[in-house]
Short mmCIF file of C-alpha atoms in Angstrom, two decimals:
data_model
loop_
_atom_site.label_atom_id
_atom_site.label_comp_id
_atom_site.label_asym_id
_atom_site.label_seq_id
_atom_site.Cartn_x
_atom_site.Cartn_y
_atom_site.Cartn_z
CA UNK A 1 -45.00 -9.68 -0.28
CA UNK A 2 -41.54 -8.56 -0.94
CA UNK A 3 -39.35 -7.64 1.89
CA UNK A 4 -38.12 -3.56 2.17
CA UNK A 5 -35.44 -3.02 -0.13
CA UNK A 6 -32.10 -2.08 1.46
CA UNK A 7 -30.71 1.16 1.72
CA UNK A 8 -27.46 0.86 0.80
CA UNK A 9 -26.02 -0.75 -2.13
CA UNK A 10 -22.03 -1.77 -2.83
CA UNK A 11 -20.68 1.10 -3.66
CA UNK A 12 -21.91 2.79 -0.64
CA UNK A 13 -20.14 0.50 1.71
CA UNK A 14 -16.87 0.25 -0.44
CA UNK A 15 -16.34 4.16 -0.04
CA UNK A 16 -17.91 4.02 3.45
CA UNK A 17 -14.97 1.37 4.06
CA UNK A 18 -12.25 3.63 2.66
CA UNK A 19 -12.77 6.67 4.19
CA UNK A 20 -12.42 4.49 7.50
CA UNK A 21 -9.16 2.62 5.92
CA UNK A 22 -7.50 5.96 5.03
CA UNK A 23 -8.15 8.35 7.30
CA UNK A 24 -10.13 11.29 5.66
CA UNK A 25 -12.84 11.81 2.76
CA UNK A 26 -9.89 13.68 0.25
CA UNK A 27 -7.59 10.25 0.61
CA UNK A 28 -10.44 7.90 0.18
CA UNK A 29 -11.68 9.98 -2.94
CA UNK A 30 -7.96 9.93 -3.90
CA UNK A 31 -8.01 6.03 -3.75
CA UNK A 32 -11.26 5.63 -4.83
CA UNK A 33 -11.10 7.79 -8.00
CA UNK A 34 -13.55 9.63 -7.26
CA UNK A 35 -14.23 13.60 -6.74
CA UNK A 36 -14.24 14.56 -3.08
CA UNK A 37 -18.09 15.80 -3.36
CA UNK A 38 -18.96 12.67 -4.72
CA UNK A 39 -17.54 10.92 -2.02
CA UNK A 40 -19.63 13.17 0.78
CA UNK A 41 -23.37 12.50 -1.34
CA UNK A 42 -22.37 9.06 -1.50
CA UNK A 43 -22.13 8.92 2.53
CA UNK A 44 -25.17 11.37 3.31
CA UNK A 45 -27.43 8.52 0.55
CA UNK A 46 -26.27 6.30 3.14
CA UNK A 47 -26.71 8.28 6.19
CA UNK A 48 -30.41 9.08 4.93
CA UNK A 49 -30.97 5.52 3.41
CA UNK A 50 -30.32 3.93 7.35
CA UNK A 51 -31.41 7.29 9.33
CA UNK A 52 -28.57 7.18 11.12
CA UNK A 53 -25.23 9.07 11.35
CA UNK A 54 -22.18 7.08 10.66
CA UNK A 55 -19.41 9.70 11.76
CA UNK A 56 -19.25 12.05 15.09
CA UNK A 57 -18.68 15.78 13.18
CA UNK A 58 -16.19 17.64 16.08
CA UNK A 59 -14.04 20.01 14.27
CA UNK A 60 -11.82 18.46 11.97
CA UNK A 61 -11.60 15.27 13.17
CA UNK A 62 -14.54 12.25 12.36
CA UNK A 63 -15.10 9.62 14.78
CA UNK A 64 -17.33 6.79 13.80
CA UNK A 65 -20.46 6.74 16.18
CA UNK A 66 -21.49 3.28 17.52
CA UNK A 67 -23.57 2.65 14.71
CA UNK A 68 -21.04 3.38 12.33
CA UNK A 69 -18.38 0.43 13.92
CA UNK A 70 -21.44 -2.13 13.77
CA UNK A 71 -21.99 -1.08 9.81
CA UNK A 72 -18.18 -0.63 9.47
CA UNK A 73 -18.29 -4.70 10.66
CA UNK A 74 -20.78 -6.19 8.48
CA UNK A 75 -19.53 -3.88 5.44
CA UNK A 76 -16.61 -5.54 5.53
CA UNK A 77 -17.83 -9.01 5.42
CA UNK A 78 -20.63 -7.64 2.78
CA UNK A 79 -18.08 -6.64 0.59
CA UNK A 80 -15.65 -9.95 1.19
CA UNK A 81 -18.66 -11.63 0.05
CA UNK A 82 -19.36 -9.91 -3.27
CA UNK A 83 -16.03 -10.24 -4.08
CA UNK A 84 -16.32 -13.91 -3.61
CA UNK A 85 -19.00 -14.05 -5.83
CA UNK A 86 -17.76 -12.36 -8.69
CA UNK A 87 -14.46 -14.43 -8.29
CA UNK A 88 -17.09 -18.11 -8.01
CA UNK A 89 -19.68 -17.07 -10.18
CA UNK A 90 -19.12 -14.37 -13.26
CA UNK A 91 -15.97 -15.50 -13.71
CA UNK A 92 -15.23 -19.30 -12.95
CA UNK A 93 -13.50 -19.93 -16.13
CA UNK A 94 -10.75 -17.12 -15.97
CA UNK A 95 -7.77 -17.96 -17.82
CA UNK A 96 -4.98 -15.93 -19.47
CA UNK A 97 -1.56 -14.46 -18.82
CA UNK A 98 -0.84 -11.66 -16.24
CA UNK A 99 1.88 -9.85 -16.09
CA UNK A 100 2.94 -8.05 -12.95
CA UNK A 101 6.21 -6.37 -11.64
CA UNK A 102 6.61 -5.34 -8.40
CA UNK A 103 9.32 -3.88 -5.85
CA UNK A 104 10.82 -7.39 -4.37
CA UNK A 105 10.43 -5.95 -0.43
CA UNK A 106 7.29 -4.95 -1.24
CA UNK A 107 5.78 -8.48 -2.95
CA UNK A 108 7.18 -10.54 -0.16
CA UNK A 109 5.89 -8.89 2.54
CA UNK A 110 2.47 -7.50 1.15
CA UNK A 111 1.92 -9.93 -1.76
CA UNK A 112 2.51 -13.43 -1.31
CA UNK A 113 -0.67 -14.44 0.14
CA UNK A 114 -2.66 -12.47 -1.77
CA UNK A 115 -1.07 -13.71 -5.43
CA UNK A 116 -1.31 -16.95 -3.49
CA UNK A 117 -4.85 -16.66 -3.11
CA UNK A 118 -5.60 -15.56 -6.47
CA UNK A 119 -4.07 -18.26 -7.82
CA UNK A 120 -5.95 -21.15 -6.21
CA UNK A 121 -9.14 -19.20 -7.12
CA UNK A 122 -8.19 -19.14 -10.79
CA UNK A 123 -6.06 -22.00 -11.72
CA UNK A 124 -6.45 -20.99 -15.41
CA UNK A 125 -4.51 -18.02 -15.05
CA UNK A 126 -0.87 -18.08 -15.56
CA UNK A 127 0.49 -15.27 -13.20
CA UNK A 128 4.17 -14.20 -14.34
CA UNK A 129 5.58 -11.74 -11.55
CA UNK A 130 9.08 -9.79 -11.66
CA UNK A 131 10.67 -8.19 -9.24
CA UNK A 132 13.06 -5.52 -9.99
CA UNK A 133 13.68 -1.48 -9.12
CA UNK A 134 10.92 0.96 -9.71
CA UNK A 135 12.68 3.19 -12.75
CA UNK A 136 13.34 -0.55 -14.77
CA UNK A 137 9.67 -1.34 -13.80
CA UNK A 138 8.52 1.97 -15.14
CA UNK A 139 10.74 1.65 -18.33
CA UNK A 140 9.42 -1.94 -19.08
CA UNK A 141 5.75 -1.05 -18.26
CA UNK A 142 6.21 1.70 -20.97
CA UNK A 143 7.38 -0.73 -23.46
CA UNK A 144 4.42 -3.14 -23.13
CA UNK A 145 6.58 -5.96 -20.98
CA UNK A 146 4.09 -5.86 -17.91
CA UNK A 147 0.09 -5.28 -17.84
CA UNK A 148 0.32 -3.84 -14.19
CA UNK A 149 3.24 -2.62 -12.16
CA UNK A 150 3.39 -2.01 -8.31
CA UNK A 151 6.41 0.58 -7.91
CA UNK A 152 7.41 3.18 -5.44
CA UNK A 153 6.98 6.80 -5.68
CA UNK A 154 7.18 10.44 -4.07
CA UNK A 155 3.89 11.39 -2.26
CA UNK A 156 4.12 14.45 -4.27
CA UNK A 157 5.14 13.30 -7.29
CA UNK A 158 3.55 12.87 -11.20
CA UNK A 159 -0.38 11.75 -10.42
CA UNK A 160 -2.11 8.60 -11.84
CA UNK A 161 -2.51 5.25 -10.98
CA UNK A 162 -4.07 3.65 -8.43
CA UNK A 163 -2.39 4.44 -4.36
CA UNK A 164 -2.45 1.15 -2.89
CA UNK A 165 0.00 1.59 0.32
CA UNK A 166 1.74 4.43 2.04
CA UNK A 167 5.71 3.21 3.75
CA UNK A 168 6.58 5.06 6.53
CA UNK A 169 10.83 4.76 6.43
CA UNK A 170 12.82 4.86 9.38
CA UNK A 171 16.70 4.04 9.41
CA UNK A 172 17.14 0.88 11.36
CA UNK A 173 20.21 -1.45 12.01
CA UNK A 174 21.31 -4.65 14.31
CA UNK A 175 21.82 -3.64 18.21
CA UNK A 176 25.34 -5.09 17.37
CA UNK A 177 26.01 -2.12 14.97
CA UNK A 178 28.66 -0.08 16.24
CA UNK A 179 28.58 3.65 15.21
CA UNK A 180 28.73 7.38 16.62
CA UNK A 181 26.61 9.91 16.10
CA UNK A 182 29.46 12.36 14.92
CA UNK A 183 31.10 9.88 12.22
CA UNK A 184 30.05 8.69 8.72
CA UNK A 185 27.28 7.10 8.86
CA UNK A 186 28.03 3.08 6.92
CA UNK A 187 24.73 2.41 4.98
CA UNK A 188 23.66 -0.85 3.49
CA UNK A 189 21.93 -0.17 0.44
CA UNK A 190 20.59 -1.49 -3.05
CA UNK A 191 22.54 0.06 -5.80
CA UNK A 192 21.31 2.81 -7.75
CA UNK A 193 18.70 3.93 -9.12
CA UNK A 194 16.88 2.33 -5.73
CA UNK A 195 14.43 4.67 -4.11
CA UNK A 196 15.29 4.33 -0.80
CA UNK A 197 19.12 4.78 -1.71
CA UNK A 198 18.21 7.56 -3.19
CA UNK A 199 16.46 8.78 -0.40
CA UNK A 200 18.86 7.85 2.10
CA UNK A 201 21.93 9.76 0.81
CA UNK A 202 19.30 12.94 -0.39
CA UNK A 203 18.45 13.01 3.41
CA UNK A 204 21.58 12.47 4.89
CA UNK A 205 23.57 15.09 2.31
CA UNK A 206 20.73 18.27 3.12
CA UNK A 207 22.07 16.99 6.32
CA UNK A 208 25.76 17.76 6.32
CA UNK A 209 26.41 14.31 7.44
CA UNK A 210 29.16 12.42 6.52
CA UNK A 211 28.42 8.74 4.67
CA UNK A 212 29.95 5.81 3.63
CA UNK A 213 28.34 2.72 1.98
CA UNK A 214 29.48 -0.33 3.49
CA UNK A 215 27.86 -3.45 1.52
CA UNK A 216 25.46 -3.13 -1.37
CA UNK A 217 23.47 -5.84 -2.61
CA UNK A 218 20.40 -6.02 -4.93
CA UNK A 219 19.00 -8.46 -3.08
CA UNK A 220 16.80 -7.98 0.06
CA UNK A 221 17.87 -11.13 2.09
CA UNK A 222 21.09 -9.91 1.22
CA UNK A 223 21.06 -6.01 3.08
CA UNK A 224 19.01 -7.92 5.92
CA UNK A 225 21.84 -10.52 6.68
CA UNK A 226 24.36 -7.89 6.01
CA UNK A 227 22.65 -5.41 8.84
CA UNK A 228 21.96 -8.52 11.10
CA UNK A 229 25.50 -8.92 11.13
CA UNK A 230 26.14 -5.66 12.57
CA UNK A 231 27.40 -4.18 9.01
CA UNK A 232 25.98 -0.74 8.63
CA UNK A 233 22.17 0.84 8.51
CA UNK A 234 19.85 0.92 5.64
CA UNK A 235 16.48 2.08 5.46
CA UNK A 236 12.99 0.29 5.46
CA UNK A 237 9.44 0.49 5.75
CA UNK A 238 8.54 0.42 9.53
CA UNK A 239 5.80 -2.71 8.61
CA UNK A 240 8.95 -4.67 7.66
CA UNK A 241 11.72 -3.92 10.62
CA UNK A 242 13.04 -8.06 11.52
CA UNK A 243 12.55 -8.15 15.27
CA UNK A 244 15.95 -8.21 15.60
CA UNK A 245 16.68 -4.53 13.51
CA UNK A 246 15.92 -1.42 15.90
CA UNK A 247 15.67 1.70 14.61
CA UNK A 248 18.93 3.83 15.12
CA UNK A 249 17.47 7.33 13.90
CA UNK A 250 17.53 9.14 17.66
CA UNK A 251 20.87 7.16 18.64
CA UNK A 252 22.71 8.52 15.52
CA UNK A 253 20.50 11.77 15.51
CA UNK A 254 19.99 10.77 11.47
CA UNK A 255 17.62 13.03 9.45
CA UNK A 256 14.02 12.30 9.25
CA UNK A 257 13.00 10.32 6.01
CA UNK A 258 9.75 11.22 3.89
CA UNK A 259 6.79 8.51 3.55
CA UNK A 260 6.87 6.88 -0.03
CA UNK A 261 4.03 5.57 -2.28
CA UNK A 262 3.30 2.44 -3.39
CA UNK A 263 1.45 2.94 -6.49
CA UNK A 264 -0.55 0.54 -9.24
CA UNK A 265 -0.08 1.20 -12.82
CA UNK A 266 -2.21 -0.63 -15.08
CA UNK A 267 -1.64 -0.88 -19.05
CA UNK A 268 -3.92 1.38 -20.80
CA UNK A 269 -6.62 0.57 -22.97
CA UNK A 270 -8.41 -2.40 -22.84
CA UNK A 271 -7.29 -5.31 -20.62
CA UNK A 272 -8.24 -9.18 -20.35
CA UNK A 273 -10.60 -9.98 -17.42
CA UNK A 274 -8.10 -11.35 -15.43
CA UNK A 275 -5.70 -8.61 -15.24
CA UNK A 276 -8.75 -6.66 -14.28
CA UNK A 277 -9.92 -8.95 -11.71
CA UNK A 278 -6.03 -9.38 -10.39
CA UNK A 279 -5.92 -5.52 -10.15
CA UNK A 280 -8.92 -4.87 -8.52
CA UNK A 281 -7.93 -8.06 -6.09
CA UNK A 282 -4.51 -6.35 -5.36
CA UNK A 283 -6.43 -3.18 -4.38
CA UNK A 284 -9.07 -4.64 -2.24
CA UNK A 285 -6.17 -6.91 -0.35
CA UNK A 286 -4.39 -4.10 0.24
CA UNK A 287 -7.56 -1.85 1.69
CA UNK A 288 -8.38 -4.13 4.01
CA UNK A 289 -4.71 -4.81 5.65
CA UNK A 290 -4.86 -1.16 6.67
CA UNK A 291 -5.26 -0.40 10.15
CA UNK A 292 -8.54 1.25 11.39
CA UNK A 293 -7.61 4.53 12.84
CA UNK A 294 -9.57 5.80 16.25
CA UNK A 295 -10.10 8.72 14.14
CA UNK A 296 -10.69 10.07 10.73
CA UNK A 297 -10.03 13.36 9.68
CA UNK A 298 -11.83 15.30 6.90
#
């Protein structure tokens, strides 16, 4: 006789998996594209379907109850899985072009490995990546040069797309850097129209504090060994500070700098299975290198 069926299916576990990986129902729905109600049936079907609760209720914050860590373990590997077998089985003779630009600090610290990995699991598909600034990755996405772009944004700017990653900035420097407090501030930037320039000298201006731009380069190797050298402060993502950067943001009392989104644009209309697969590999990568927080709010 056939076994019981199980009470969960993929979908279950993959929003199950984001709420966890973001923090709340609203961002997971966010990430998810889905509606915020849909989100909360989805996890009471699988609360009833394994009559047990997943998530401690106290106020506004959700902890996961001990059952919930043991299914938030095996969901992960569940879901590795499936994506294994899509990538072995329905599609094992993936070939095509892809197209992809992408932020260069962000592709060499986040997207290496995983464009690495793609790659060896589809042979057949020629990936050509670009790095470049987000407005000259939005103006070539919107004249059909790219089938997906990764490119930085305002957490409360235009919606759409996919949210893949959320950069907290800090302003960091060398422990060589000399500076005061009280004087211009020398920045090592990328030239315009850079986000973080832009965000830098927006910050530092509603400020009143006084500025100077030191060394530009385009290049990120370039700020780094300029700021390693004791050159000036720029601004990055706290993921990427070199252990030998500290940030400088109490010492030099400098402004507090907004979080920025990383955000996935994919070309409209239809698109070849492997820019589908490579996007929805991107966004699963991505998911899973975010940290599990001890709690999740609503």
């Amino acid at each position: 006789m056939p076994g019981p069926s199980l009470p969960f299916d993929l979908d279950l576990l993959r929003t199950f998996v984001a709420i966890v990986d973001n923090g709340s129902f609203t961002r997971a729905a966010s990430r998810l594209g889905l509606t915020q109600s849909t989100v909360s049936l989805q996890i009471k079907r699988l609360e009833d379907g394994l009559t047990r609760r997943l998530f401690d209720r106290d106020g506004r914050e959700l902890k996961l109850t001990s059952e919930g860590e043991v299914l938030l373990t095996y969901a992960r590997q569940i879901l590795k899985l499936g994506g294994e077998v899509l990538s072995k089985i329905v599609t094992p003779e993936l070939t095509g072009v892809v197209r992809l630009g992408t932020p260069e600090d962000f592709a060499t610290t986040h997207l290496s490995e995983v464009l690495a990995c793609f790659a060896r699991a589809h042979p057949q598909v020629a990936l050509e990546v670009n790095c470049d600034f987000t407005v000259n990755l939005l103006d070539d996405f919107s004249k059909g040069r790219y089938d997906m772009i990764l490119f930085k944004r305002e957490p409360q700017g235009p919606s759409g797309g996919t949210k893949v990653w959320r950069e907290v900035l800090d302003w960091v420097a060398s422990p060589r850097l000399v500076a005061e407090g009280n004087g211009p501030i020398p920045l090592v930037l990328s030239p315009a129209p850079d986000v973080y320039r832009k965000r830098a000298l927006s910050a530092l201006d509603a400020a009143g504090r006084d500025w100077r731009i030191v060394y530009t380069s385009p290049s990120l190797a370039g700020l780094q060994a300029a700021v390693q050298a004791g050159l000036g402060v720029t601004v990055l993502p706290t993921e990427m500070v070199p252990e030998d950067m500290v940030s400088v943001s109490a010492r030099l009392r400098l402004p507090k700098l907004s979080d920025t989104e990383i955000v996935l644009y994919q070309a409209p209309g239809h698109v070849s299975p492997a820019v589908q697969l490579l996007s929805t590999t991107i966004v699963a990568a991505l998911e899973r290198r975010v940290a599990v927080p001890a709690t999740v709010g609503s």
